[in-house]
Short mmCIF file of C-alpha atoms in Angstrom, two decimals:
data_model
loop_
_atom_site.label_atom_id
_atom_site.label_comp_id
_atom_site.label_asym_id
_atom_site.label_seq_id
_atom_site.Cartn_x
_atom_site.Cartn_y
_atom_site.Cartn_z
CA GLY E 407 167.07 109.15 -76.61
CA GLY E 408 166.97 112.80 -75.63
CA VAL E 409 168.45 115.44 -73.37
CA CYS E 410 166.79 116.54 -70.13
CA VAL E 411 168.16 119.53 -68.24
CA LEU E 412 167.96 119.17 -64.45
CA ARG E 413 168.30 122.33 -62.37
CA HIS E 414 168.71 122.38 -58.61
CA GLY E 415 169.13 124.76 -55.74
CA GLN E 416 171.71 124.82 -52.99
CA LEU E 417 173.01 121.27 -52.74
CA PHE E 418 173.31 119.50 -49.40
CA GLY E 419 174.15 116.01 -48.26
CA LEU E 420 177.10 113.69 -48.73
CA PRO E 421 177.16 110.53 -50.86
CA GLU E 422 176.89 107.34 -48.86
CA SER E 423 180.22 106.20 -50.31
CA SER E 424 181.99 109.14 -48.66
CA PRO E 425 184.05 108.29 -45.55
CA ASP E 426 182.54 111.35 -43.84
CA PHE E 427 178.94 110.22 -44.38
CA SER E 428 176.85 109.63 -41.28
CA PRO E 429 173.07 109.56 -40.77
CA LEU E 430 173.55 111.43 -37.47
CA VAL E 431 174.76 114.99 -37.05
CA GLY E 432 177.98 114.89 -35.02
CA GLY E 433 177.80 111.14 -34.48
CA PRO E 434 175.91 109.25 -31.73
CA ARG E 435 174.58 111.46 -28.95
CA ARG E 436 172.22 111.18 -26.03
CA GLU E 437 169.64 113.03 -28.15
CA PRO E 438 170.63 112.15 -31.73
CA ILE E 439 169.89 114.52 -34.61
CA VAL E 440 169.17 112.95 -37.99
CA THR E 441 170.73 114.61 -41.04
CA GLU E 442 168.66 116.38 -43.70
CA GLU E 443 169.30 113.53 -46.14
CA TYR E 444 166.68 111.56 -44.17
CA THR E 445 164.37 114.37 -42.96
CA MET E 446 163.98 116.07 -46.38
CA ARG E 447 163.19 113.16 -48.66
CA THR E 448 160.08 114.65 -50.26
CA ILE E 449 160.84 115.82 -53.79
CA ARG E 450 159.15 118.56 -55.79
CA VAL E 451 159.57 118.89 -59.56
CA ASP E 452 158.70 122.15 -61.35
CA PRO E 453 159.11 123.27 -64.95
CA PHE E 454 161.98 125.74 -64.94
CA VAL E 455 160.80 128.07 -67.69
CA PHE E 456 157.20 127.76 -66.60
CA SER E 457 157.71 128.93 -63.04
CA GLY E 458 160.06 131.72 -64.09
CA ASN E 459 162.30 131.25 -61.07
CA VAL E 460 166.05 131.77 -61.15
CA MET E 461 166.90 128.75 -59.00
CA GLY E 462 169.51 130.85 -57.25
CA SER E 463 167.59 131.67 -54.10
CA SER E 464 169.16 130.74 -50.80
CA THR E 465 165.81 129.30 -49.71
CA LEU E 466 165.90 126.53 -52.33
CA LYS E 467 167.69 123.38 -51.22
CA THR E 468 168.19 120.16 -53.10
CA CYS E 469 169.64 116.92 -51.80
CA ARG E 470 172.45 115.42 -53.87
CA HIS E 471 170.84 112.02 -53.50
CA CYS E 472 167.59 113.02 -55.24
CA VAL E 473 169.45 114.78 -58.09
CA GLY E 474 171.58 111.69 -58.65
CA GLU E 475 168.53 109.44 -58.44
CA ALA E 476 166.67 111.56 -61.00
CA ALA E 477 169.64 111.52 -63.38
CA ALA E 478 169.93 107.74 -63.05
CA LEU E 479 166.20 107.20 -63.68
CA PHE E 480 166.29 109.35 -66.81
CA ALA E 481 169.50 107.74 -68.07
CA THR E 482 168.22 104.17 -67.63
CA GLY E 483 164.86 104.93 -69.24
CA GLN E 484 162.76 104.24 -66.15
CA LEU E 485 161.38 107.80 -66.45
CA PRO E 486 160.46 109.50 -69.73
CA VAL E 487 162.84 112.26 -70.81
CA LEU E 488 161.21 115.70 -70.81
CA SER E 489 162.02 118.22 -73.51
CA GLN E 490 161.85 121.27 -71.21
CA PRO E 491 164.23 121.98 -68.32
CA ILE E 492 162.93 121.09 -64.88
CA SER E 493 163.91 122.13 -61.38
CA ILE E 494 164.18 119.72 -58.46
CA SER E 495 163.90 120.76 -54.82
CA SER E 496 163.79 118.86 -51.53
CA GLN E 497 160.99 119.33 -49.01
CA ALA E 498 160.33 118.08 -45.49
CA GLY E 499 159.37 114.41 -45.36
CA THR E 500 160.86 111.12 -44.19
CA ASP E 501 159.23 108.72 -46.65
CA GLN E 502 161.49 107.42 -49.38
CA TRP E 503 160.37 108.54 -52.85
CA THR E 504 159.02 105.78 -55.11
CA ILE E 505 159.02 105.47 -58.89
CA GLU E 506 155.24 105.99 -58.89
CA GLN E 507 155.63 109.33 -57.10
CA TRP E 508 158.29 110.40 -59.61
CA GLU E 509 155.91 109.59 -62.46
CA GLU E 510 153.09 111.51 -60.76
CA GLU E 511 155.27 114.63 -60.38
CA LEU E 512 156.38 114.47 -64.03
CA ASP E 513 152.76 114.05 -65.18
CA ARG E 514 151.84 117.17 -63.22
CA VAL E 515 154.67 119.11 -64.89
CA LYS E 516 153.56 117.94 -68.35
CA GLU E 517 149.97 118.95 -67.63
CA LEU E 518 151.05 122.44 -66.51
CA VAL E 519 153.21 122.97 -69.60
CA THR E 520 150.72 121.66 -72.14
CA SER E 521 147.82 123.61 -70.62
CA GLY E 522 149.57 126.88 -71.51
CA LYS E 523 148.87 128.56 -68.17
CA ALA E 524 151.79 130.96 -68.43
CA SER E 525 150.64 133.10 -65.52
CA VAL E 526 150.56 130.21 -63.05
CA LEU E 527 153.65 130.31 -60.85
CA PHE E 528 152.91 127.58 -58.35
CA SER E 529 150.45 124.73 -57.92
CA GLN E 530 150.21 122.22 -55.10
CA ASP E 531 147.53 119.56 -54.72
CA LEU E 532 146.23 119.31 -51.14
CA ILE E 533 143.08 118.32 -49.31
CA VAL E 534 141.84 121.50 -47.60
CA ASP E 535 138.79 121.25 -45.36
CA ASP E 536 138.72 124.90 -44.24
CA THR E 537 139.93 127.14 -47.08
CA GLU E 538 139.34 130.39 -45.16
CA ARG E 539 141.51 129.28 -42.27
CA LEU E 540 144.39 128.39 -44.58
CA ALA E 541 144.00 131.66 -46.49
CA ASP E 542 144.07 133.65 -43.24
CA TRP E 543 147.26 131.87 -42.20
CA LEU E 544 148.91 132.67 -45.54
CA ALA E 545 147.93 136.35 -45.35
CA THR E 546 148.67 137.05 -41.68
CA LYS E 547 151.46 134.61 -40.76
CA TRP E 548 153.27 133.18 -43.74
CA ALA E 549 153.49 136.15 -46.14
CA PRO E 550 154.66 138.75 -43.57
CA ALA E 551 157.34 136.35 -42.29
CA VAL E 552 158.66 135.73 -45.82
CA MET E 553 158.71 139.44 -46.70
CA ARG E 554 160.83 140.14 -43.60
CA THR E 555 163.53 137.71 -44.72
CA TYR E 556 166.87 138.95 -46.01
CA ASP E 557 166.17 137.82 -49.60
CA ILE E 558 163.22 140.21 -49.82
CA ALA E 559 164.35 142.99 -47.49
CA ALA E 560 167.68 143.28 -49.32
CA ILE E 561 166.01 144.35 -52.58
CA ARG E 562 167.06 148.01 -52.86
CA ILE E 563 166.45 148.74 -56.55
CA GLY E 564 163.13 148.41 -58.34
CA ALA E 565 159.93 146.88 -57.05
CA ARG E 566 159.58 144.47 -54.18
CA PRO E 567 156.69 142.74 -52.35
CA VAL E 568 155.40 145.03 -49.61
CA TYR E 569 152.19 143.67 -48.08
CA ALA E 570 149.60 140.90 -48.32
CA VAL E 571 145.83 141.30 -47.95
CA ARG E 572 142.75 139.14 -48.22
CA ALA E 573 141.05 139.84 -51.56
CA GLY E 574 138.03 137.59 -51.38
CA GLU E 575 136.91 134.10 -50.51
CA GLY E 576 140.04 131.97 -50.45
CA LEU E 577 142.11 134.70 -52.14
CA VAL E 578 145.29 136.42 -50.93
CA GLU E 579 147.03 139.21 -52.85
CA ILE E 580 150.71 140.06 -52.37
CA THR E 581 151.42 143.51 -53.85
CA TRP E 582 154.70 144.70 -55.40
CA GLN E 583 155.38 148.43 -55.12
CA GLU E 584 158.02 150.67 -56.63
CA LEU E 585 158.94 154.23 -55.81
CA VAL E 586 158.27 156.34 -58.94
CA ASN E 587 158.76 160.12 -58.60
CA PHE E 588 158.57 159.79 -54.81
CA ASP E 589 155.23 158.00 -55.11
CA SER E 590 154.58 154.34 -54.28
CA VAL E 591 153.09 152.62 -57.32
CA SER E 592 151.71 149.08 -57.51
CA VAL E 593 153.51 147.39 -60.39
CA GLY E 594 152.26 143.84 -59.98
CA LYS E 595 150.72 141.22 -57.73
CA MET E 596 150.87 137.59 -56.82
CA ILE E 597 147.41 136.12 -56.31
CA LEU E 598 147.16 133.06 -54.06
CA GLU E 599 144.00 131.02 -54.44
CA VAL E 600 143.11 128.42 -51.83
CA THR E 601 140.55 125.82 -52.84
CA SER E 602 139.52 122.48 -51.44
CA ASN E 603 141.93 120.88 -53.93
CA GLY E 604 145.06 122.87 -53.03
CA ILE E 605 146.94 126.14 -53.51
CA THR E 606 147.71 127.97 -56.76
CA ALA E 607 149.68 131.17 -57.32
CA THR E 608 149.28 133.41 -60.37
CA ARG E 609 150.88 136.66 -61.46
CA GLY E 610 148.56 139.65 -61.55
CA ALA E 611 148.62 143.17 -62.96
CA GLY E 612 149.41 146.35 -61.05
CA ASP E 613 147.81 149.80 -61.00
CA ALA E 614 146.29 150.40 -64.42
CA SER E 615 146.08 154.17 -63.88
CA LYS E 616 149.88 154.30 -63.53
CA GLY E 617 150.56 152.26 -66.64
CA TYR E 618 150.86 148.81 -65.01
CA GLY E 619 147.53 147.35 -66.09
CA SER E 620 148.99 144.37 -67.96
CA VAL E 621 150.52 141.27 -66.43
CA SER E 622 154.31 141.34 -66.55
CA THR E 623 155.89 138.74 -68.79
CA MET E 624 159.09 138.82 -66.72
CA PRO E 625 159.40 137.58 -63.13
CA LEU E 626 158.94 140.25 -60.50
CA PRO E 627 161.87 140.90 -58.14
CA GLY E 628 161.83 138.36 -55.32
CA GLU E 629 159.11 136.32 -57.00
CA ASP E 630 161.27 133.22 -57.04
CA VAL E 631 161.69 133.49 -53.26
CA LEU E 632 157.94 133.47 -52.70
CA VAL E 633 157.42 130.61 -55.15
CA ARG E 634 160.01 128.49 -53.40
CA ARG E 635 158.67 129.40 -49.97
CA LEU E 636 155.17 128.41 -51.11
CA ALA E 637 156.40 124.84 -51.48
CA GLU E 638 157.59 124.99 -47.87
CA ALA E 639 154.28 126.61 -46.85
CA ALA E 640 152.40 123.62 -48.25
CA SER E 641 154.48 121.29 -46.06
CA GLN E 642 153.97 123.55 -43.03
CA ALA E 643 150.21 123.63 -43.62
CA VAL E 644 150.15 119.84 -43.46
CA GLU E 645 152.19 119.83 -40.24
CA LYS E 646 149.89 122.45 -38.65
CA GLY E 647 146.75 120.53 -39.56
CA LEU E 648 145.53 123.17 -42.05
CA ALA E 649 145.61 120.71 -44.95
CA LYS E 650 146.21 117.08 -45.76
CA LYS E 651 148.41 115.42 -48.32
CA VAL E 652 146.81 113.79 -51.32
CA LYS E 653 147.18 110.06 -50.91
CA VAL E 654 149.21 108.40 -53.63
CA LYS E 655 147.60 105.28 -55.01
CA LYS E 656 150.07 102.49 -54.47
CA PRO E 657 149.92 99.60 -56.92
CA ALA E 658 148.56 96.40 -55.43
CA LYS E 659 151.24 93.84 -54.79
CA VAL E 660 150.60 90.66 -56.73
CA ALA E 661 152.19 87.59 -55.20
CA ALA E 662 154.14 85.73 -57.84
CA GLU E 663 153.22 82.06 -58.03
CA ILE E 664 156.25 79.82 -57.83
CA PRO E 665 155.78 76.84 -60.17
CA ALA E 666 156.32 73.42 -58.64
CA PRO E 667 159.50 71.71 -59.86
CA VAL E 668 158.81 69.07 -62.47
CA THR E 669 161.01 65.97 -62.27
CA THR E 670 160.78 62.25 -63.04
CA LEU E 671 163.05 61.30 -60.15
CA GLN E 672 161.77 60.20 -56.75
CA SER E 673 163.61 60.24 -53.47
CA SER E 674 164.43 57.01 -51.74
CA GLY E 675 161.96 57.79 -48.96
CA THR E 676 158.99 57.87 -51.33
CA VAL E 677 159.71 54.59 -53.14
CA GLU E 678 157.67 51.69 -51.72
CA SER E 679 157.98 48.05 -52.54
CA PRO E 680 154.88 46.01 -53.60
CA LYS E 681 155.08 43.96 -50.38
CA ALA E 682 155.03 47.08 -48.22
CA LYS E 683 151.96 48.33 -50.12
CA GLU E 684 150.09 45.04 -49.40
CA GLU E 685 150.96 45.17 -45.69
CA LEU E 686 149.78 48.75 -45.49
CA ALA E 687 146.47 47.85 -47.12
CA GLU E 688 145.87 44.96 -44.66
CA THR E 689 146.61 47.10 -41.60
CA PRO E 690 143.34 48.08 -39.87
CA LYS E 691 142.63 51.78 -39.75
CA THR E 692 141.73 51.67 -36.05
CA GLY E 693 144.21 50.90 -33.29
CA PRO E 694 143.72 48.41 -30.43
CA ARG E 695 142.41 51.02 -28.02
CA GLN E 696 139.68 52.08 -30.42
CA ALA E 697 138.75 48.45 -31.08
CA GLY E 698 138.09 47.83 -27.34
CA ALA E 699 141.13 45.70 -26.61
CA ARG E 700 142.67 45.83 -23.16
CA ARG E 701 146.27 45.69 -22.10
CA SER E 702 147.69 42.18 -21.68
CA THR E 703 149.10 42.90 -18.23
CA PRO E 704 147.82 45.43 -15.74
CA ARG E 705 150.01 48.44 -15.35
CA SER E 706 151.13 49.22 -11.85
CA ARG E 707 150.07 52.56 -10.55
CA GLY E 708 151.98 54.58 -7.99
CA THR E 709 150.59 54.83 -4.46
CA ARG E 710 150.52 57.96 -2.43
CA LYS E 711 152.59 57.71 0.69
CA SER E 712 150.85 58.83 3.82
CA THR E 713 152.92 60.81 6.27
CA PRO E 714 152.33 60.10 9.97
CA LYS E 715 150.81 62.90 11.96
CA GLN E 716 152.90 64.23 14.77
#
């Protein structure tokens, strides 16, 4: 056995055993609204230390059901216990999570940790047909909207993300600036790379001439907000048709063969006497109609009554 630390964001949802639980918001309505417990069933697992996030952002939400399910799967041994802490978040999706999808997410976390890519903040596998279109959307629509949110705009001390620009083919750079001696200095970057296989985010260095030429080992202010919002951006890209989800290979269902019951007893309907077997053998296989025999007496046929014309 082992210990696995599960971290989560802002919890939502009520247990189904609660008397206040209902799948509909406000009860039955003419236009019913389904609760988030059923509209945010997609689960994302990230290594806590690896991503460097604080898990305290108001943008991170986790359903109580998925946290309880994860704890139960680890406790019963259906999922292998990980040595490093992991964070669980809920994303948009109505499909119920399967054990195969849990295993796939944990394998991705293990691969990220063992590869030693300490600068990688976010990674999401997607099928992207037009990488430039998705990169333009991230630079011109998604990033400016996130940087206008309260979580970023409320940063008053130190550096904060200021702007996003296209830095090359499939690349987007989000720059952190800090006011030093009344001069704006670039202290770090987040580099988004869009490929045909998905989106990755890495931490970059700032202005080398100002003493920020090395990559920061500590998370930049507001970095956790962008990392969490990137998970939502991946879901939005799928909804907008900018990318497609990677299909999960479902195991083929093998129909279990039910063995026939073995018994030495026979029902009364299947037991035949020797005399009945002889009579059955002597009975001709063809009936009288097939043998050409006619009926013994002619069968009367109905006559059509004629109605007199008037």
